[in-house]
DNA sequence: CGGGATCCAAAATGATACTG
DNA sequence: CAGTATCATTTTGGATCCCG
């Protein structure tokens, strides 16, 4: 069978493609946040208080380049920019929902684990 | 509704938990590779030729700490170490399969995109 | 408001040598 | 074979200032 001899040579490895698109530090979070509908930059920023504006911008640009989100600029003063999932981006929905589900189920486990690490320092 | 006011404060944000577990550079790849059954360190390494032994070790340790993989050491000479999914790790299977499916569908798109970037340099 | 540009600190990763 | 240790380098990320 030699199934073990298959090499994951980017970028032709399927899982690697997906990781490349949604694997960034904040990408899955951003995309999940966009699932219900368009969001302004400030909304995303407030949703992810630990991400700097700079990082957010960088991640949003990459998502845009990959064609999963759309950036709509309203010519107003002050400026207004809305981000939304493209039809292509919508195809990620099943993965994003599954990730949210799994995480919700195991938030407790993760919290307990972090507590143990904390207590080690004392 | 104010749904936009929800803040993703780690580690209690569901999606963030999932990203934390499978979001590492090689983690999704490793876990997917382990789906069919146990694998030796060398097999994983050959599957991911772009990952250094050092990185592989680090990622495997983290996956082990998160309880998604098990490390079985056989007291032999030369040493033999097998990695396998734990029952907990198996719960990630739906996500991993979906990620592989999605990637397979859009490998072409990604390749085309990379070609465009290449041609820009000329 | 939604960024871009720049500089710098810190973290992630690579390269290499060594080991039970 | 399956790592560990150390050092060099690259990549990320934060802080700050500026701008339309």
mmCIF file of C-alpha atoms (C1' of nucleotides) in Angstrom:
data_model
loop_
_atom_site.group_PDB
_atom_site.id
_atom_site.type_symbol
_atom_site.label_atom_id
_atom_site.label_comp_id
_atom_site.label_asym_id
_atom_site.label_seq_id
_atom_site.Cartn_x
_atom_site.Cartn_y
_atom_site.Cartn_z
ATOM 1 C CA UNK A 1 0.000 0.000 0.000
ATOM 2 C CA UNK A 2 2.805 2.415 0.874
ATOM 3 C CA UNK A 3 0.318 5.056 1.910
ATOM 4 C CA UNK A 4 2.989 6.358 4.249
ATOM 5 C CA UNK A 5 5.150 7.391 1.355
ATOM 6 C CA UNK A 6 2.815 10.196 0.326
ATOM 7 C CA UNK A 7 4.495 13.518 0.914
ATOM 8 C CA UNK A 8 2.655 16.632 1.833
ATOM 9 C CA UNK A 9 4.271 18.981 -0.647
ATOM 10 C CA UNK A 10 2.780 22.405 -0.451
ATOM 11 C CA UNK A 11 0.782 23.850 -1.997
ATOM 12 C CA UNK A 12 -0.789 20.737 -3.458
ATOM 13 C CA UNK A 13 -1.629 19.117 -0.128
ATOM 14 C CA UNK A 14 -5.374 19.659 0.447
ATOM 15 C CA UNK A 15 -5.257 20.296 4.166
ATOM 16 C CA UNK A 16 -2.351 22.651 3.690
ATOM 17 C CA UNK A 17 -4.420 24.779 1.317
ATOM 18 C CA UNK A 18 -7.116 25.148 3.952
ATOM 19 C CA UNK A 19 -4.605 25.926 6.675
ATOM 20 C CA UNK A 20 -3.053 28.518 4.428
ATOM 21 C CA UNK A 21 -6.388 30.288 4.014
ATOM 22 C CA UNK A 22 -7.868 30.115 7.508
ATOM 23 C CA UNK A 23 -4.811 29.226 9.595
ATOM 24 C CA UNK A 24 -3.638 32.734 10.420
ATOM 25 C CA UNK A 25 -3.642 33.829 14.025
ATOM 26 C CA UNK A 26 -6.987 35.663 13.802
ATOM 27 C CA UNK A 27 -8.438 34.461 10.520
ATOM 28 C CA UNK A 28 -10.815 31.808 11.781
ATOM 29 C CA UNK A 29 -12.088 34.232 14.424
ATOM 30 C CA UNK A 30 -12.617 37.005 11.886
ATOM 31 C CA UNK A 31 -14.397 34.740 9.421
ATOM 32 C CA UNK A 32 -16.648 33.324 12.125
ATOM 33 C CA UNK A 33 -17.484 36.832 13.229
ATOM 34 C CA UNK A 34 -18.463 37.691 9.651
ATOM 35 C CA UNK A 35 -20.809 34.727 9.294
ATOM 36 C CA UNK A 36 -23.945 36.648 10.408
ATOM 37 C CA UNK A 37 -23.273 39.513 8.013
ATOM 38 C CA UNK A 38 -21.024 42.468 7.105
ATOM 39 C CA UNK A 39 -18.989 44.128 9.836
ATOM 40 C CA UNK A 40 -17.107 47.376 10.072
ATOM 41 C CA UNK A 41 -13.423 47.468 10.890
ATOM 42 C CA UNK A 42 -14.100 48.925 14.314
ATOM 43 C CA UNK A 43 -16.567 46.175 15.148
ATOM 44 C CA UNK A 44 -14.064 43.491 14.316
ATOM 45 C CA UNK A 45 -11.455 45.328 16.321
ATOM 46 C CA UNK A 46 -13.702 45.509 19.375
ATOM 47 C CA UNK A 47 -14.567 41.842 18.964
ATOM 48 C CA UNK A 48 -10.870 40.961 19.049
ATOM 49 C CA UNK A 49 -9.442 43.293 21.677
ATOM 50 C CA UNK A 50 -6.151 41.382 21.794
ATOM 51 C CA UNK A 51 -5.438 41.949 18.111
ATOM 52 C CA UNK A 52 -3.773 45.236 17.254
ATOM 53 C CA UNK A 53 -5.158 47.360 14.434
ATOM 54 C CA UNK A 54 -2.034 46.585 12.490
ATOM 55 C CA UNK A 55 -2.429 42.826 12.793
ATOM 56 C CA UNK A 56 -6.102 43.033 11.978
ATOM 57 C CA UNK A 57 -5.376 44.988 8.825
ATOM 58 C CA UNK A 58 -2.727 42.498 7.745
ATOM 59 C CA UNK A 59 -4.971 39.501 8.302
ATOM 60 C CA UNK A 60 -7.900 41.176 6.552
ATOM 61 C CA UNK A 61 -5.712 41.956 3.537
ATOM 62 C CA UNK A 62 -4.651 38.336 3.266
ATOM 63 C CA UNK A 63 -8.214 37.096 3.529
ATOM 64 C CA UNK A 64 -9.132 39.554 0.813
ATOM 65 C CA UNK A 65 -6.287 38.359 -1.410
ATOM 66 C CA UNK A 66 -7.454 34.797 -0.955
ATOM 67 C CA UNK A 67 -10.893 35.880 -2.096
ATOM 68 C CA UNK A 68 -12.789 34.821 1.006
ATOM 69 C CA UNK A 69 -13.801 38.301 2.134
ATOM 70 C CA UNK A 70 -14.862 41.478 0.383
ATOM 71 C CA UNK A 71 -13.882 44.991 1.401
ATOM 72 C CA UNK A 72 -16.447 47.677 0.712
ATOM 73 C CA UNK A 73 -15.316 51.261 1.082
ATOM 74 C CA UNK A 74 -17.983 53.899 1.576
ATOM 75 C CA UNK A 75 -16.912 57.335 0.391
ATOM 76 C CA UNK A 76 -17.964 59.178 3.492
ATOM 77 C CA UNK A 77 -16.452 61.406 6.126
ATOM 78 C CA UNK A 78 -15.497 59.891 8.453
ATOM 79 C CA UNK A 79 -14.604 56.819 6.385
ATOM 80 C CA UNK A 80 -16.602 53.624 6.677
ATOM 81 C CA UNK A 81 -15.330 50.235 5.581
ATOM 82 C CA UNK A 82 -17.331 47.047 5.704
ATOM 83 C CA UNK A 83 -15.998 43.534 5.462
ATOM 84 C CA UNK A 84 -18.144 40.623 4.377
ATOM 85 C CA UNK A 85 -17.758 37.030 3.286
ATOM 86 C CA UNK A 86 -17.672 36.453 -0.456
ATOM 87 C CA UNK A 87 -19.655 33.532 -1.898
ATOM 88 C CA UNK A 88 -16.344 31.689 -1.921
ATOM 89 C CA UNK A 89 -15.802 32.578 1.706
ATOM 90 C CA UNK A 90 -19.244 31.222 2.534
ATOM 91 C CA UNK A 91 -18.048 27.772 1.500
ATOM 92 C CA UNK A 92 -15.935 27.800 4.647
ATOM 93 C CA UNK A 93 -19.035 28.039 6.809
ATOM 94 C CA UNK A 94 -19.298 24.308 7.642
ATOM 95 C CA UNK A 95 -15.702 24.250 8.850
ATOM 96 C CA UNK A 96 -16.099 27.435 10.889
ATOM 97 C CA UNK A 97 -19.284 26.217 12.555
ATOM 98 C CA UNK A 98 -17.715 22.883 13.365
ATOM 99 C CA UNK A 99 -14.727 24.651 14.900
ATOM 100 C CA UNK A 100 -16.987 26.799 17.043
ATOM 101 C CA UNK A 101 -18.960 23.731 18.145
ATOM 102 C CA UNK A 102 -15.887 21.752 19.058
ATOM 103 C CA UNK A 103 -14.414 24.644 20.979
ATOM 104 C CA UNK A 104 -17.602 25.266 22.883
ATOM 105 C CA UNK A 105 -17.643 21.652 23.962
ATOM 106 C CA UNK A 106 -14.103 21.774 25.291
ATOM 107 C CA UNK A 107 -13.769 25.274 26.683
ATOM 108 C CA UNK A 108 -14.011 23.752 30.152
ATOM 109 C CA UNK A 109 -11.229 21.267 29.530
ATOM 110 C CA UNK A 110 -8.968 24.018 28.265
ATOM 111 C CA UNK A 111 -9.707 26.275 31.227
ATOM 112 C CA UNK A 112 -8.923 23.481 33.672
ATOM 113 C CA UNK A 113 -5.649 22.843 31.872
ATOM 114 C CA UNK A 114 -4.657 26.496 32.093
ATOM 115 C CA UNK A 115 -5.407 26.536 35.790
ATOM 116 C CA UNK A 116 -3.005 23.651 36.323
ATOM 117 C CA UNK A 117 -0.260 25.529 34.531
ATOM 118 C CA UNK A 118 -0.918 28.589 36.674
ATOM 119 C CA UNK A 119 -0.784 26.639 39.900
ATOM 120 C CA UNK A 120 2.579 25.208 38.902
ATOM 121 C CA UNK A 121 4.157 28.620 39.201
ATOM 122 C CA UNK A 122 3.360 28.821 42.898
ATOM 123 C CA UNK B 1 -29.539 43.088 19.454
ATOM 124 C CA UNK B 2 -26.029 44.333 20.094
ATOM 125 C CA UNK B 3 -24.539 41.056 18.984
ATOM 126 C CA UNK B 4 -21.519 43.047 17.888
ATOM 127 C CA UNK B 5 -20.694 43.885 21.453
ATOM 128 C CA UNK B 6 -19.641 40.353 22.261
ATOM 129 C CA UNK B 7 -15.919 40.235 22.843
ATOM 130 C CA UNK B 8 -13.774 37.286 22.005
ATOM 131 C CA UNK B 9 -11.846 37.049 25.246
ATOM 132 C CA UNK B 10 -9.533 34.098 25.235
ATOM 133 C CA UNK B 11 -9.640 31.440 26.345
ATOM 134 C CA UNK B 12 -13.397 31.359 26.673
ATOM 135 C CA UNK B 13 -14.126 32.043 22.998
ATOM 136 C CA UNK B 14 -15.093 28.693 21.454
ATOM 137 C CA UNK B 15 -13.399 29.118 18.110
ATOM 138 C CA UNK B 16 -10.280 30.342 19.845
ATOM 139 C CA UNK B 17 -10.068 27.115 21.828
ATOM 140 C CA UNK B 18 -10.132 25.097 18.618
ATOM 141 C CA UNK B 19 -7.565 27.321 16.943
ATOM 142 C CA UNK B 20 -5.362 26.967 19.978
ATOM 143 C CA UNK B 21 -5.409 23.172 19.685
ATOM 144 C CA UNK B 22 -5.167 22.620 15.925
ATOM 145 C CA UNK B 23 -3.976 26.013 14.712
ATOM 146 C CA UNK B 24 -0.255 25.445 14.940
ATOM 147 C CA UNK B 25 1.762 25.545 11.764
ATOM 148 C CA UNK B 26 1.816 21.760 11.287
ATOM 149 C CA UNK B 27 -0.819 20.529 13.692
ATOM 150 C CA UNK B 28 -3.745 20.038 11.342
ATOM 151 C CA UNK B 29 -1.445 18.226 8.922
ATOM 152 C CA UNK B 30 -0.068 15.952 11.615
ATOM 153 C CA UNK B 31 -3.494 15.117 13.009
ATOM 154 C CA UNK B 32 -4.882 14.385 9.558
ATOM 155 C CA UNK B 33 -1.918 12.125 8.878
ATOM 156 C CA UNK B 34 -2.672 10.240 12.089
ATOM 157 C CA UNK B 35 -6.328 9.647 11.215
ATOM 158 C CA UNK B 36 -5.732 6.242 9.569
ATOM 159 C CA UNK B 37 -3.695 4.981 12.536
ATOM 160 C CA UNK B 38 -0.463 5.247 14.539
ATOM 161 C CA UNK B 39 2.624 6.624 12.873
ATOM 162 C CA UNK B 40 6.282 6.667 13.784
ATOM 163 C CA UNK B 41 8.206 9.909 14.137
ATOM 164 C CA UNK B 42 10.162 9.225 10.977
ATOM 165 C CA UNK B 43 6.997 8.621 8.985
ATOM 166 C CA UNK B 44 5.545 11.953 10.039
ATOM 167 C CA UNK B 45 8.826 13.627 9.242
ATOM 168 C CA UNK B 46 8.898 12.153 5.750
ATOM 169 C CA UNK B 47 5.285 13.173 5.237
ATOM 170 C CA UNK B 48 6.164 16.763 6.098
ATOM 171 C CA UNK B 49 9.547 17.303 4.460
ATOM 172 C CA UNK B 50 9.379 21.057 5.010
ATOM 173 C CA UNK B 51 9.082 20.715 8.774
ATOM 174 C CA UNK B 52 12.343 20.390 10.636
ATOM 175 C CA UNK B 53 12.735 17.638 13.218
ATOM 176 C CA UNK B 54 12.850 20.337 15.852
ATOM 177 C CA UNK B 55 9.551 21.894 14.818
ATOM 178 C CA UNK B 56 7.920 18.503 14.521
ATOM 179 C CA UNK B 57 8.979 17.610 18.032
ATOM 180 C CA UNK B 58 7.666 20.875 19.422
ATOM 181 C CA UNK B 59 4.318 20.560 17.709
ATOM 182 C CA UNK B 60 3.953 16.929 18.748
ATOM 183 C CA UNK B 61 4.674 17.860 22.369
ATOM 184 C CA UNK B 62 1.970 20.514 22.309
ATOM 185 C CA UNK B 63 -0.557 18.166 20.783
ATOM 186 C CA UNK B 64 0.329 15.664 23.488
ATOM 187 C CA UNK B 65 -0.123 18.284 26.216
ATOM 188 C CA UNK B 66 -3.522 19.141 24.815
ATOM 189 C CA UNK B 67 -4.434 15.486 25.050
ATOM 190 C CA UNK B 68 -5.219 14.939 21.382
ATOM 191 C CA UNK B 69 -2.357 12.571 20.639
ATOM 192 C CA UNK B 70 -0.637 9.778 22.531
ATOM 193 C CA UNK B 71 3.079 9.054 22.470
ATOM 194 C CA UNK B 72 4.049 5.417 22.831
ATOM 195 C CA UNK B 73 7.712 4.671 23.428
ATOM 196 C CA UNK B 74 8.949 1.187 22.626
ATOM 197 C CA UNK B 75 11.986 0.227 24.649
ATOM 198 C CA UNK B 76 14.014 -1.044 21.746
ATOM 199 C CA UNK B 77 17.323 -0.391 20.072
ATOM 200 C CA UNK B 78 17.121 1.547 17.872
ATOM 201 C CA UNK B 79 14.307 3.479 19.566
ATOM 202 C CA UNK B 80 10.794 3.400 18.187
ATOM 203 C CA UNK B 81 8.146 5.967 19.017
ATOM 204 C CA UNK B 82 4.600 5.856 17.769
ATOM 205 C CA UNK B 83 2.126 8.699 17.770
ATOM 206 C CA UNK B 84 -1.601 8.125 17.649
ATOM 207 C CA UNK B 85 -4.828 10.036 18.161
ATOM 208 C CA UNK B 86 -6.380 9.726 21.598
ATOM 209 C CA UNK B 87 -10.152 9.239 21.847
ATOM 210 C CA UNK B 88 -10.307 12.955 22.540
ATOM 211 C CA UNK B 89 -8.235 13.628 19.455
ATOM 212 C CA UNK B 90 -10.642 11.512 17.406
ATOM 213 C CA UNK B 91 -13.361 14.058 18.135
ATOM 214 C CA UNK B 92 -11.486 16.404 15.812
ATOM 215 C CA UNK B 93 -11.986 14.024 12.911
ATOM 216 C CA UNK B 94 -15.039 15.806 11.392
ATOM 217 C CA UNK B 95 -13.154 19.098 11.315
ATOM 218 C CA UNK B 96 -10.029 17.558 9.844
ATOM 219 C CA UNK B 97 -11.940 15.731 7.124
ATOM 220 C CA UNK B 98 -13.849 18.870 6.236
ATOM 221 C CA UNK B 99 -10.604 20.804 6.006
ATOM 222 C CA UNK B 100 -9.124 18.193 3.693
ATOM 223 C CA UNK B 101 -12.255 18.235 1.531
ATOM 224 C CA UNK B 102 -12.336 21.985 1.247
ATOM 225 C CA UNK B 103 -8.653 22.145 0.399
ATOM 226 C CA UNK B 104 -8.941 19.464 -2.235
ATOM 227 C CA UNK B 105 -11.704 21.415 -3.905
ATOM 228 C CA UNK B 106 -9.679 24.612 -4.072
ATOM 229 C CA UNK B 107 -6.137 23.411 -4.658
ATOM 230 C CA UNK B 108 -6.508 24.589 -8.247
ATOM 231 C CA UNK B 109 -7.583 28.073 -7.274
ATOM 232 C CA UNK B 110 -4.659 28.397 -4.915
ATOM 233 C CA UNK B 111 -2.169 27.191 -7.512
ATOM 234 C CA UNK B 112 -3.476 29.690 -10.049
ATOM 235 C CA UNK B 113 -3.139 32.468 -7.506
ATOM 236 C CA UNK B 114 0.451 31.538 -6.762
ATOM 237 C CA UNK B 115 1.271 31.553 -10.465
ATOM 238 C CA UNK B 116 0.014 35.132 -10.717
ATOM 239 C CA UNK B 117 2.282 36.200 -7.894
ATOM 240 C CA UNK B 118 5.220 34.516 -9.600
ATOM 241 C CA UNK B 119 4.568 36.215 -12.928
ATOM 242 C CA UNK B 120 4.485 39.590 -11.200
ATOM 243 C CA UNK B 121 8.179 39.311 -10.399
ATOM 244 C CA UNK B 122 9.074 39.258 -14.094
ATOM 245 C "C1'" DC C 1 -12.638 56.180 11.114
ATOM 246 C "C1'" DG C 2 -9.648 53.190 8.954
ATOM 247 C "C1'" DG C 3 -5.865 52.727 7.938
ATOM 248 C "C1'" DG C 4 -0.259 53.178 6.136
ATOM 249 C "C1'" DA C 5 4.804 53.706 7.427
ATOM 250 C "C1'" DT C 6 8.469 53.086 10.392
ATOM 251 C "C1'" DC C 7 11.190 51.297 14.045
ATOM 252 C "C1'" DC C 8 12.139 48.074 17.464
ATOM 253 C "C1'" DA C 9 11.372 43.996 20.728
ATOM 254 C "C1'" DA C 10 10.092 39.389 20.982
ATOM 255 C "C1'" DA C 11 8.795 35.058 19.414
ATOM 256 C "C1'" DA C 12 9.119 31.423 16.018
ATOM 257 C "C1'" DT C 13 11.932 28.769 13.236
ATOM 258 C "C1'" DG C 14 16.206 27.018 10.889
ATOM 259 C "C1'" DA C 15 20.952 24.987 11.005
ATOM 260 C "C1'" DT C 16 24.079 22.387 13.077
ATOM 261 C "C1'" DA C 17 26.161 19.379 16.261
ATOM 262 C "C1'" DC C 18 25.563 15.948 19.634
ATOM 263 C "C1'" DT C 19 23.389 11.733 22.219
ATOM 264 C "C1'" DG C 20 21.211 7.341 24.416
ATOM 265 C "C1'" DC D 1 15.829 6.300 15.455
ATOM 266 C "C1'" DA D 2 14.177 9.914 17.807
ATOM 267 C "C1'" DG D 3 15.228 13.113 19.700
ATOM 268 C "C1'" DT D 4 17.955 17.516 22.720
ATOM 269 C "C1'" DA D 5 20.921 21.761 23.000
ATOM 270 C "C1'" DT D 6 22.685 25.806 21.276
ATOM 271 C "C1'" DC D 7 23.145 29.570 18.410
ATOM 272 C "C1'" DA D 8 21.839 32.348 14.251
ATOM 273 C "C1'" DT D 9 18.279 34.096 11.640
ATOM 274 C "C1'" DT D 10 13.807 35.124 10.114
ATOM 275 C "C1'" DT D 11 9.265 36.320 11.007
ATOM 276 C "C1'" DT D 12 5.764 38.476 13.918
ATOM 277 C "C1'" DG D 13 3.943 41.649 16.429
ATOM 278 C "C1'" DG D 14 3.540 45.966 19.247
ATOM 279 C "C1'" DA D 15 4.174 51.063 19.729
ATOM 280 C "C1'" DT D 16 4.020 55.204 17.770
ATOM 281 C "C1'" DC D 17 3.184 58.792 14.513
ATOM 282 C "C1'" DC D 18 0.917 60.375 10.468
ATOM 283 C "C1'" DC D 19 -2.745 61.011 7.015
ATOM 284 C "C1'" DG D 20 -7.201 61.715 4.080
#
